Amino acid sequence: MNKFKLNTAFWRDVRFLKWAGQIIFLIIIFNLIRNFFGQAITNLNATNLPFSWRFLGSTPGIQVSEGFVTYPESGLQALQIGMANMLRITVSGIFFATFLGTLMGVARLSKNWIVERATTGFVETVRNIPLLVQIFFWQAVILSFPRLEEVDRGQHVVHISAKGIAFPWLDPGEASWLFGVWFLLSFSIARRVFKLRVAKLEREGVDTRPVLFAIGAFVIWNVAGWFGGYKAVGVIGFIASYVSMLFDLLPRIGLQLTFIIAASFYAYRYIAREIKRTRSAENRGILTDDDIFRIIIAALLVLILIVGLFLPLGNSLMDFLLGNELFFKADWGIPQFFDGIQNKLNWEYSGSPFTLSYPEAIQAGSSKFTRYSPDVGKIMSVGYFATWVGVILYTSVFISEVVRSGIMAVAKGQSEAGLSLGLRRRTLLRLIVLPQALRIMLPPMGNQYLNLAKNTSLGIAVAYPEIVAVGQTLYNQEGQTIAVFIVWMAFYSTISLTLSTIVNYYNRKMKIVER
Amino acid sequence: MVDNVNIQESPPEVQFAGVNRWLRENLFSSTGSAILTFVSIGALIGLFRSIIGFFISPEREWTAITYNLRLYMVQAYPESDFIRVWITIGLVMGLLGLTWGFNSVNEKSSLKSTGTTLMKVFSSLFLLVLIAPTSVVIDKVEGTVVDVFQQELRIYLLAVLAGLILVSYLIRTKLASQEVSKDYLNIGYVGLLVVSIWLIKVPTVTFDSSNVRIEPDPLLPLAASTKNPWTALYLLLVVTFFIGRYLNSKNLTSFKRILPVSWLLTPLIVVTWIYRKPDFTLSQITTVDLPVILGFSAIGYFVINYLNSEKLMQYQRYFVYGSLIIAVFVFSLPVLRQLKLLFFLLWILISVAPTIANSKESARSLFIVWSVAITILILLMRGGTSETLIVVPGSSIYGGFALTWVLAFFGIAISFPFGVMLALGRTSSLPIIRIICTAIIELVRSVPFITWLFFGSVMLTFFLPAGVEFDEVVRAVVVTSIFSAAYLAENVRGGLQSISKGQFEAADAVGLSTLQRISLIVMPQALRAVIPPIVSQVISLFKDTSLVAIVGLFDLLYIGSKVIPNQSQGANFLGTIQENILFCAIFYWIFTYSFARRSMKIEKRLGLGER
Amino acid sequence: MSIIQSIDVKKWYGDFQALKGITMDVAEGEVLVICGPSGSGKSTFIRCINRLEQHQDGQIIVDGIELTNDLKNIEAIRSEVGMVFQSFNLFPHLTVLQNITLAPIWVRKKSKSEAEEKAMELLERVGIPEQADKFPGQLSGGQQQRVAIARALAMEPKIMLFDEPTSALDPEMIKEVLDVMKELAQSGMTMIVVTHEMGFAKEVADRVMLFDEGQLVEQNTPEEFFNNPESDRTKLFLSQIL
């Protein structure tokens, strides 16, 4: 009856075919990469500029037009200036773009015809013009202002010229960090008060005005802090000084060991839990590529930790990679870190945490030219302004689209259900529509933030020294193009990973529980 | 189920609710809304007044643009070879007309909606003329006020526009039930554009015999040197439209296959024959190419018509393997490149012919497609492999808008297959392939486009063997397509994930192989689902091509932001940055906006077809 | 002469065992109805028969070919076994006719005209020839399921598998699908049907099986199964469903 055979020829076996194909693919890819890099090494050696990281340690002869330092001492510092400049635009850009975008998104849903039309017109205009053109446009706008002349010398409140925009700014005093921490605390205090009042409202059924109370607490707390209350934060500095001393006493090798063991343990637990979770019945034991990726990355991180930092070999490796100017000293800079905290949060500091200073136009050195004094007020350079405005407007337009479709995507039935319960329009928006719309909006919003971060790189076109511009200057000087490219890649990957981690965290937190 | 319901109640006519009610509902629904209305009207009027004032101020040197239009479009392309550019555009135009006519669905549009559109346009213009400023302040000399808009002109314009509004209102009310074909309407609109080139006159920079600029600039028709070609092209478009329509009425199915093939081949023709001026002799074509074409057409005819007969069918797989072996063998021989390619094509033809050409009619159309395709390919290879005769000062023949177009088009076209493959790899069940594809996609996407352009312009040469050098433009195209492929892959992945598991299972259950499952079931559905994101990606790629200005390629934006504002020979346009940037902005805007609108309409139509 | 043979077939999803050793066989031309509570493994089992799921232990032999990792065997069995799904799984981007002719053209390498002729014949048989040029989205559930049956039949299979073909249908549409299935059974097709339609089982089935928790609890002729069930599990199941 049956004449089946049990042994399959291996070249017809699906499992074999599957793995053979993949391994061949891997070999091809591997060879391609090897050829490319082999070629690159050969070519570079031929140009007398072999690949190296040494330039990170040596002093480049370049000047950066703005940043926390303008004459960097090392290549690494030059890149750090670029990173800081890029983050400066990104962070404030995200803040303003979100604000503006939300406003426009709501305006586009407005019942007022003219508001809706005007906003839509604006959105359609901005989003269909390349960002670079817009950045050039804003540069041209500010360059069309009169140049800074001798008559302009003196103090101003706000002053705009072809050199940029100058406006008043809060100059930090020695107690600024103390007050900063105090200020951050005020949010949690206000939140706490709000919750207490809401709890009372729910318990006793009387209007306890939670919002009013929260704002009151916020104001009182900060006013108290401004006039000396911030000194209480100094406790942290006090403790930090002792922690720093403690670390100085410990043998360094012990510290390294402890950290590596802890890191390995957590990585192991993480991977084990991840595997166990995906092995459950409903997931049918299939690891998604994200899971595999996460596991590989976790394993890689541990590996880097162990190889890179534990062994003496590791130290010399890092030395080779990053030059002598390493943040990773043998003690990982932990005592220095706590010293820093102690230094910033010293309770012996006194005086007003911030003082308002006004911009001033002064003579540039002994020349006949005029410039803004870098010490008082704040000066927004042309490059910064053009990039900043361009990026914000461009992103906010896309955010408005996200907001609009997010609100519209909340099913109409939801509003109807709310209205049928007798909720007022405002309450309906706050309790029913917005919480759901936020969930829908979050992932695309994260994408827009990522785009914003990447788009700041266009600052290079208007001479704003962010990381790409600085990198380019650096490799024009030193010739290490590949190394700079790797730094770019690492930096931007870190930014996007960080941003997407934050977004994913909130996404998971806010997810509606479903079966 | 009741089929064929003929009795359908038509919806009640929506009555115009009256101006009062409309205002109350849309502008003055509450006190806050009313305030908002007044504030925004005031702000908008102010804004438009200043924008118009900016544009018509005598300070603006708009001749910087009209004089440099040629530079903007083709940069340094030699004037003696312009006919090639026009042929390119003519080719595309003709094909466009054919496709348009052939696929015309003869949609009717009521004159009512046309009238409404016209009325809206004219009323907006009327308002703009009404609020335009009479005089502007000039920056150069402090406090000077210059009259820019005479009162008589304003009244004259207002009267004309009012008349036009009245006419369109009459069309809207009196002829509301009349219907016109949308195609004719669109042809009319394009015709209006062409007529405007003849009629609208602008100040033009001209030089006398001793090369001194004539002051004041004489008024000449807009882009005077191109009005004849554009008119000819317009006529070509109209003629090909009707030809396409005629062919459609004849129900030529083979033409349906030729059209997409020609669209695929057009960019190749453009690059190999128009951007290059191939150096060859006619004898080469008659003695080498023609016999090859005829021979392979004959072989193709035999394959298509006899291979699927009963007798030969059983040996089909031997034919396939045999032709593959021959193709590989020929490939290793030192023969013409054309032959190497043709034998591979023949192998493909032998593999697919029995399946596709299973009726007399489809056999005929397959044969036509085959002959046309190989003829064009052979000639293209002749043109592409011979030396070019066009000499351009500077590095590259591509510049201006031509460069923008080439980058965007080839960026997308090349990235498409790679993007699809990466997406398939990323969703594959094979872990190694999946991880590699994921890594590639994520790495490419994590850094901004500009760093990739730097990679292309500075680093790419390191990774290539010594002596292999690409043109700067080619390098830009390469990195553009790498970059766009990664984004495309993510879009396509979205489409792949939207396909239910049941579709895969059903494909397995009817016995399709993996390749067939992907190409017949999965990809068609996935691609249809991702048309909207892909279209928006194409738009953003078009915008992103402007970034090549940073790495110093002479694209539209580079010319506008760096070249013209530094022009001082001939005519002096130093510092005309505002005008040029605005022109670039408007130029990009027209393209992206109309493309976005067009695609939105197509999406809607697709959505309707699906139900 | 049994056309399907299953010997001690086992399958796990992670730690969860879905099939705990199924041994059974189906004779040529037999109509077999499998019933059981949800999660009992009945769907998993018939999906193993044309390898939409892989069994991990035991043997499945279809028409003398064993289901192994052998690519050729898998292809051979799939073109001999037709399957109809609970959720139809018609290809939404193809017309009804294209849905039916797709596999004959690409897998069986038939000419298009021949495949179309056969497809029209099948549509005639399932009673909806007038819908040939419509898209699946334009049909009712019952019509879609009949197209799915025609699609499976177009490959001229020896065996037809039905995975709860009527569960996703409105009551008035169930009958039209069952009628097609009855006609098919009378024409001598070998069929395995997973269903809750006990009326269909009584009328058409040659044998009825009950699955529970991955095991084959009882198999019998319909008369015996419904009137004198052997095990208590069957009695409980019947009391809940009838």
PDB file of N, CA, C and O in Angstrom, chain A residues 1 21 39 103-104 118 125 128 174 195 206 283 298-299 308 386 401 408 447 493 510:
ATOM      1  N   MET A   1       0.831  -1.192   0.000  1.00  0.00           N
ATOM      2  CA  MET A   1       0.000   0.000   0.000  1.00  0.00           C
ATOM      3  C   MET A   1       0.877   1.257   0.000  1.00  0.00           C
ATOM      4  O   MET A   1       0.763   2.102  -0.871  1.00  0.00           O
ATOM      5  N   GLY A  21      20.503  28.524   1.916  1.00  0.00           N
ATOM      6  CA  GLY A  21      20.294  29.813   1.266  1.00  0.00           C
ATOM      7  C   GLY A  21      20.768  30.953   2.134  1.00  0.00           C
ATOM      8  O   GLY A  21      21.489  31.844   1.688  1.00  0.00           O
ATOM      9  N   GLN A  39      39.336  47.191   0.214  1.00  0.00           N
ATOM     10  CA  GLN A  39      39.641  48.181  -0.811  1.00  0.00           C
ATOM     11  C   GLN A  39      39.900  49.542  -0.179  1.00  0.00           C
ATOM     12  O   GLN A  39      40.858  50.230  -0.518  1.00  0.00           O
ATOM     13  N   LEU A 103      -1.175  73.844  18.036  1.00  0.00           N
ATOM     14  CA  LEU A 103      -2.026  75.015  17.813  1.00  0.00           C
ATOM     15  C   LEU A 103      -2.617  74.979  16.402  1.00  0.00           C
ATOM     16  O   LEU A 103      -3.827  75.157  16.206  1.00  0.00           O
ATOM     17  N   MET A 104      -1.757  74.699  15.424  1.00  0.00           N
ATOM     18  CA  MET A 104      -2.239  74.696  14.041  1.00  0.00           C
ATOM     19  C   MET A 104      -3.182  73.523  13.793  1.00  0.00           C
ATOM     20  O   MET A 104      -4.166  73.646  13.069  1.00  0.00           O
ATOM     21  N   ALA A 118      -7.092  79.734   6.542  1.00  0.00           N
ATOM     22  CA  ALA A 118      -5.783  80.385   6.624  1.00  0.00           C
ATOM     23  C   ALA A 118      -4.727  79.398   7.093  1.00  0.00           C
ATOM     24  O   ALA A 118      -3.632  79.310   6.519  1.00  0.00           O
ATOM     25  N   THR A 125       1.469  75.558   2.093  1.00  0.00           N
ATOM     26  CA  THR A 125       2.614  76.293   1.566  1.00  0.00           C
ATOM     27  C   THR A 125       3.914  75.735   2.125  1.00  0.00           C
ATOM     28  O   THR A 125       4.836  75.398   1.391  1.00  0.00           O
ATOM     29  N   ASN A 128       5.130  72.023   1.193  1.00  0.00           N
ATOM     30  CA  ASN A 128       5.482  71.683  -0.178  1.00  0.00           C
ATOM     31  C   ASN A 128       6.725  72.411  -0.676  1.00  0.00           C
ATOM     32  O   ASN A 128       7.024  72.369  -1.859  1.00  0.00           O
ATOM     33  N   GLU A 174      25.752  81.807  40.887  1.00  0.00           N
ATOM     34  CA  GLU A 174      26.401  80.588  41.385  1.00  0.00           C
ATOM     35  C   GLU A 174      25.386  79.606  41.946  1.00  0.00           C
ATOM     36  O   GLU A 174      25.625  78.408  41.993  1.00  0.00           O
ATOM     37  N   LYS A 195      -3.412  66.108  43.065  1.00  0.00           N
ATOM     38  CA  LYS A 195      -3.991  64.794  43.351  1.00  0.00           C
ATOM     39  C   LYS A 195      -4.743  64.794  44.672  1.00  0.00           C
ATOM     40  O   LYS A 195      -5.824  64.202  44.798  1.00  0.00           O
ATOM     41  N   VAL A 206     -17.411  67.999  46.927  1.00  0.00           N
ATOM     42  CA  VAL A 206     -17.491  69.456  46.786  1.00  0.00           C
ATOM     43  C   VAL A 206     -16.387  69.908  45.847  1.00  0.00           C
ATOM     44  O   VAL A 206     -15.376  69.222  45.690  1.00  0.00           O
ATOM     45  N   ASN A 283       2.241  33.275  21.772  1.00  0.00           N
ATOM     46  CA  ASN A 283       3.179  33.802  20.789  1.00  0.00           C
ATOM     47  C   ASN A 283       3.831  32.718  19.949  1.00  0.00           C
ATOM     48  O   ASN A 283       4.642  32.985  19.096  1.00  0.00           O
ATOM     49  N   ALA A 298      21.759  43.738  23.536  1.00  0.00           N
ATOM     50  CA  ALA A 298      22.078  43.566  24.949  1.00  0.00           C
ATOM     51  C   ALA A 298      23.367  42.765  25.105  1.00  0.00           C
ATOM     52  O   ALA A 298      24.269  43.133  25.862  1.00  0.00           O
ATOM     53  N   ALA A 299      23.453  41.679  24.338  1.00  0.00           N
ATOM     54  CA  ALA A 299      24.646  40.844  24.434  1.00  0.00           C
ATOM     55  C   ALA A 299      25.886  41.621  23.999  1.00  0.00           C
ATOM     56  O   ALA A 299      26.942  41.542  24.627  1.00  0.00           O
ATOM     57  N   GLY A 308      35.960  45.895  26.645  1.00  0.00           N
ATOM     58  CA  GLY A 308      36.462  47.249  26.498  1.00  0.00           C
ATOM     59  C   GLY A 308      36.930  47.876  27.788  1.00  0.00           C
ATOM     60  O   GLY A 308      37.788  48.739  27.776  1.00  0.00           O
ATOM     61  N   ALA A 386      18.169  80.904  11.237  1.00  0.00           N
ATOM     62  CA  ALA A 386      17.620  80.338  10.002  1.00  0.00           C
ATOM     63  C   ALA A 386      17.285  78.862  10.194  1.00  0.00           C
ATOM     64  O   ALA A 386      16.192  78.403   9.847  1.00  0.00           O
ATOM     65  N   GLU A 401      -0.560  68.102  11.092  1.00  0.00           N
ATOM     66  CA  GLU A 401      -1.258  67.031  10.379  1.00  0.00           C
ATOM     67  C   GLU A 401      -1.479  65.832  11.309  1.00  0.00           C
ATOM     68  O   GLU A 401      -2.552  65.228  11.329  1.00  0.00           O
ATOM     69  N   MET A 408      -9.188  63.453  14.604  1.00  0.00           N
ATOM     70  CA  MET A 408     -10.260  62.976  13.738  1.00  0.00           C
ATOM     71  C   MET A 408     -10.416  61.466  13.782  1.00  0.00           C
ATOM     72  O   MET A 408     -11.481  60.937  13.482  1.00  0.00           O
ATOM     73  N   ASN A 447       8.118  60.012  15.191  1.00  0.00           N
ATOM     74  CA  ASN A 447       8.761  60.073  13.885  1.00  0.00           C
ATOM     75  C   ASN A 447       9.108  61.491  13.502  1.00  0.00           C
ATOM     76  O   ASN A 447      10.181  61.757  12.959  1.00  0.00           O
ATOM     77  N   SER A 493      22.567  57.644  15.479  1.00  0.00           N
ATOM     78  CA  SER A 493      21.897  56.411  15.917  1.00  0.00           C
ATOM     79  C   SER A 493      21.532  56.513  17.382  1.00  0.00           C
ATOM     80  O   SER A 493      20.449  56.084  17.796  1.00  0.00           O
ATOM     81  N   MET A 510       0.848  53.832  27.656  1.00  0.00           N
ATOM     82  CA  MET A 510      -0.479  54.366  27.381  1.00  0.00           C
ATOM     83  C   MET A 510      -1.371  53.392  26.629  1.00  0.00           C
ATOM     84  O   MET A 510      -2.530  53.683  26.388  1.00  0.00           O
TER      85      MET A 510
END
